[in-house]
XYZ file of C-alpha atoms in Angstrom:
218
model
C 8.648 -18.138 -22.594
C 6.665 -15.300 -20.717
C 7.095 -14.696 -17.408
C 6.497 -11.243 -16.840
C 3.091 -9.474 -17.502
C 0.771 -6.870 -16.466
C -3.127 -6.674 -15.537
C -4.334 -4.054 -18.025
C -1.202 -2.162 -17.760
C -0.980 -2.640 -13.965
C 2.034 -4.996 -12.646
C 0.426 -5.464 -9.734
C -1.478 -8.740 -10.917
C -1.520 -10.764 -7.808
C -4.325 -8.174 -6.458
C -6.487 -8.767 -8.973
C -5.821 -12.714 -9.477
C -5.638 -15.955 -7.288
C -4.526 -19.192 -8.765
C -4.948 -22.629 -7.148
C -3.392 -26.147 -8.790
C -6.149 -26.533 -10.998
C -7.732 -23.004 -11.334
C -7.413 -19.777 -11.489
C -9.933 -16.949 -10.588
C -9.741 -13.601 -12.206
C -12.026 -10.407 -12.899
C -15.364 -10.274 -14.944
C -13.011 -7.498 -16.740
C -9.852 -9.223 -17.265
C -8.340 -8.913 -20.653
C -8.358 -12.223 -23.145
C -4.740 -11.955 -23.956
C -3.821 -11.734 -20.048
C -6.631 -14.713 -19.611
C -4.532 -16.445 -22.016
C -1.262 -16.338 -20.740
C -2.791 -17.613 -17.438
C -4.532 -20.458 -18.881
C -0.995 -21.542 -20.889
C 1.935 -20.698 -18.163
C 0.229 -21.935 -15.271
C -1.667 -25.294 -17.097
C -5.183 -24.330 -14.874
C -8.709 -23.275 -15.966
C -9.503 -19.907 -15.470
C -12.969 -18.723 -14.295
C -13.918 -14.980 -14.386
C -16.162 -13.167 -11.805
C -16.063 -10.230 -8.640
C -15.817 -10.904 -4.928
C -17.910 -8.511 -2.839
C -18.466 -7.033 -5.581
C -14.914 -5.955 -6.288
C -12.012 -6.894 -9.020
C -9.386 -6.992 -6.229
C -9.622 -10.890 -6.240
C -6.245 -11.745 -4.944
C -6.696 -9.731 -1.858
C -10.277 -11.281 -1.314
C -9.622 -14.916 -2.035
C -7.877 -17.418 -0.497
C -7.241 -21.380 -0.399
C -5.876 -24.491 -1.449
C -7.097 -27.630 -3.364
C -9.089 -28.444 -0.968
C -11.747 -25.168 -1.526
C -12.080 -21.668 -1.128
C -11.888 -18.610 1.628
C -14.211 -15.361 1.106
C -15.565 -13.390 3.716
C -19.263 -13.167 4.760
C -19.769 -9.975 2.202
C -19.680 -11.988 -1.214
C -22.689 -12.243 -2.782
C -24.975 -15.038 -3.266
C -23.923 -15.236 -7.118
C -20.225 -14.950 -6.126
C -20.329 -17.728 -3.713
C -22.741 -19.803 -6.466
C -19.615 -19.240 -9.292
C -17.378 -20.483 -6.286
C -19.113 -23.319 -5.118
C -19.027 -24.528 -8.935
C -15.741 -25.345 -8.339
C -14.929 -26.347 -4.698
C -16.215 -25.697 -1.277
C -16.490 -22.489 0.596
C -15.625 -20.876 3.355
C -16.782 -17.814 5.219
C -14.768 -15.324 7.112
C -16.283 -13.036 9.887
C -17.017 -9.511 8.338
C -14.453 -7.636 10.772
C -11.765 -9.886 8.554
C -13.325 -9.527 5.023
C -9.993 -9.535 2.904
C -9.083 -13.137 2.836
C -5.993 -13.272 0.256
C -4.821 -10.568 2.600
C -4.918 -12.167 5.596
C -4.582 -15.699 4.519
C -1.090 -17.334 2.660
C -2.008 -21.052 2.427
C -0.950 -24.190 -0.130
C -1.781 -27.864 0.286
C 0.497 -28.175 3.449
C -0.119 -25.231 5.584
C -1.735 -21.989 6.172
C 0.064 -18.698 7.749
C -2.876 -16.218 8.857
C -3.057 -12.799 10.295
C -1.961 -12.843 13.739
C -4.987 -10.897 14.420
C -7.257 -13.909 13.421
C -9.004 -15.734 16.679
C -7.627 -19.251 17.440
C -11.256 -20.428 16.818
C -11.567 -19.207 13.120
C -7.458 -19.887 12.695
C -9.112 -23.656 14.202
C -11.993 -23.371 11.378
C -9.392 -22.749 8.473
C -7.088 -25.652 9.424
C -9.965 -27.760 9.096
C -11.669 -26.681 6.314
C -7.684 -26.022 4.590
C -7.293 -29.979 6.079
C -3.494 -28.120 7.222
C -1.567 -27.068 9.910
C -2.200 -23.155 10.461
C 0.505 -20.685 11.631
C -0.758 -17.703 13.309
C 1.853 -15.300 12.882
C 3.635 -11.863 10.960
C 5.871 -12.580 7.472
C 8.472 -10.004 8.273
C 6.772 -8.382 10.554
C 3.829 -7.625 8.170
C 0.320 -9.143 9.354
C -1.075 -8.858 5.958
C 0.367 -12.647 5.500
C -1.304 -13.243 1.944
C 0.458 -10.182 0.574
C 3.668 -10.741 1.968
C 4.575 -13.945 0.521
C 3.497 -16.412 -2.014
C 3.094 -20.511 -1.212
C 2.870 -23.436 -3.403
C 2.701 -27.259 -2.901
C 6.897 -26.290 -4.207
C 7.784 -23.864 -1.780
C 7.624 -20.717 -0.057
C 8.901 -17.211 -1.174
C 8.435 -14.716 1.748
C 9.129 -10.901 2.165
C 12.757 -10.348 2.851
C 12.485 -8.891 6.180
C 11.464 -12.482 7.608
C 12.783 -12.936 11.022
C 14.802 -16.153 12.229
C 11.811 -16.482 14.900
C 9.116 -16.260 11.555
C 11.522 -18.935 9.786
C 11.799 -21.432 12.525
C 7.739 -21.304 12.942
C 7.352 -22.029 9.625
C 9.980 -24.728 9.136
C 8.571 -26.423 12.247
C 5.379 -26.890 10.074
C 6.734 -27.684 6.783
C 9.947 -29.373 4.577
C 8.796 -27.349 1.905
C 11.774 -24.816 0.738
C 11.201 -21.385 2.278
C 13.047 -18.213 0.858
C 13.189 -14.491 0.262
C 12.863 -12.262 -2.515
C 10.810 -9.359 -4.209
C 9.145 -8.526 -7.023
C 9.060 -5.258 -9.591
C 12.459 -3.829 -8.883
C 12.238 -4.337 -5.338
C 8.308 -4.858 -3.960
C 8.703 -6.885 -0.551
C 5.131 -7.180 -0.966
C 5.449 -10.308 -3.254
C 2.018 -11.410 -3.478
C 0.887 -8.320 -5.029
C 2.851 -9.176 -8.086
C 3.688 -13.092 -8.290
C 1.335 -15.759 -8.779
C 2.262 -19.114 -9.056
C 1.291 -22.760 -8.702
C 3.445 -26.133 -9.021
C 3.131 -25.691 -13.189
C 4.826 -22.005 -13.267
C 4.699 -18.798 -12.727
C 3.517 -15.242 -13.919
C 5.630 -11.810 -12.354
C 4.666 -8.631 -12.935
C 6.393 -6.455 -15.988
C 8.432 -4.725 -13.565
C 10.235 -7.669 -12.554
C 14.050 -7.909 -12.341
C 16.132 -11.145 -13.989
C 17.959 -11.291 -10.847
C 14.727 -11.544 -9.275
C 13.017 -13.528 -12.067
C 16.022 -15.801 -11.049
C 15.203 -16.091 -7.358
C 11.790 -17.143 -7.678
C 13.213 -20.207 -10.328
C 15.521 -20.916 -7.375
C 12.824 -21.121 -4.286
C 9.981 -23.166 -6.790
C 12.718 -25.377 -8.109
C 11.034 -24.220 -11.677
């Protein structure tokens, strides 16, 4: 069963993809085999294209089921390949790196503390969730720092007891800690994931291969 991969020979493959329940969106240059994999171990269909004119998709898209989050800069034909598949979103240009600032599933959204409680207002009801305006271990970059499905919530290991309560007041969902290749705190730059499986980049340790089984309930 795979698990672990790469992006072209980079581990780092939540940066350049974002997967939803259904869907998963990944560069005009992604590599068939690595398409392939994501199509099988994840069950969603896989739809190839930039975002503001970039390959960086992860860090530039975010969502849920319910559509998606870019900011202002995509293009016209970016938003058009979007829109084929859900609704969308726009961020304000000063916050243009949505899957950065932006960790959301089908129950709730944690966003960049720096976001304003009217667009933070804007994503909970576009997201049709709660949002949590706060750090994941101190680290603002929320969509980087943790990965959420509709089965739980693995978060950078420095999460505080203050971080956990917020986020338990918001959801049931199981919330843990971990990394990713040998160590990255960073876990959305190497993890994606929906309620079907998992992908982990090559790096990736089988103690910490283990962990993420543990928080999804895989």
């Amino acid at each position: 069963m795979i698990e672990t991969i790469d992006f072209a020979g980079d581990e780092n493959i939540g940066v350049y993809t974002r997967v939803f329940e259904d869907l998963a969106v990944v560069p005009l240059d992604a590599p068939e085999e690595y398409i392939s994999v994501v199509e099988k171990r994840l069950g969603v269909e896989v739809i190839n294209t930039t975002i503001q004119g970039s390959s960086i998709i992860g860090s530039l898209l975010a969502g849920n089921s319910n559509g998606f989050i870019v900011s202002s800069l995509a293009t016209s034909s970016e938003v058009a390949v979007l829109k084929g598949h859900g609704d969308v979103m726009f961020l304000g240009a000063s916050m243009n790196a949505a899957g950065n600032v932006i960790l959301a599933n089908d129950e709730l959204a944690i966003v960049h503390p720096g976001i304003t409680d009217r667009v933070a207002e804007k994503i909970s009801a576009f997201l049709d969730v709660p949002v949590l305006m706060s750090t994941i271990g101190n680290i603002p970059t929320v969509g980087m720092a943790g990965v959420a499905t509709n089965k739980g919530l693995l978060l950078n290991p420095g999460l505080t007891k203050h971080e956990i309560r917020d986020i338990e007041e918001i959801t049931d969902l199981p919330v843990g800690t971990g990394t990713v290749n040998m160590g990255n705190g960073l876990i959305g730059t190497g993890l994606i994931a929906n309620t079907t499986g998992f992908l982990v980049g090559s790096s990736t340790s089988g103690f910490e291969l283990s962990r993420i089984d543990e928080v999804f309930g895989y």
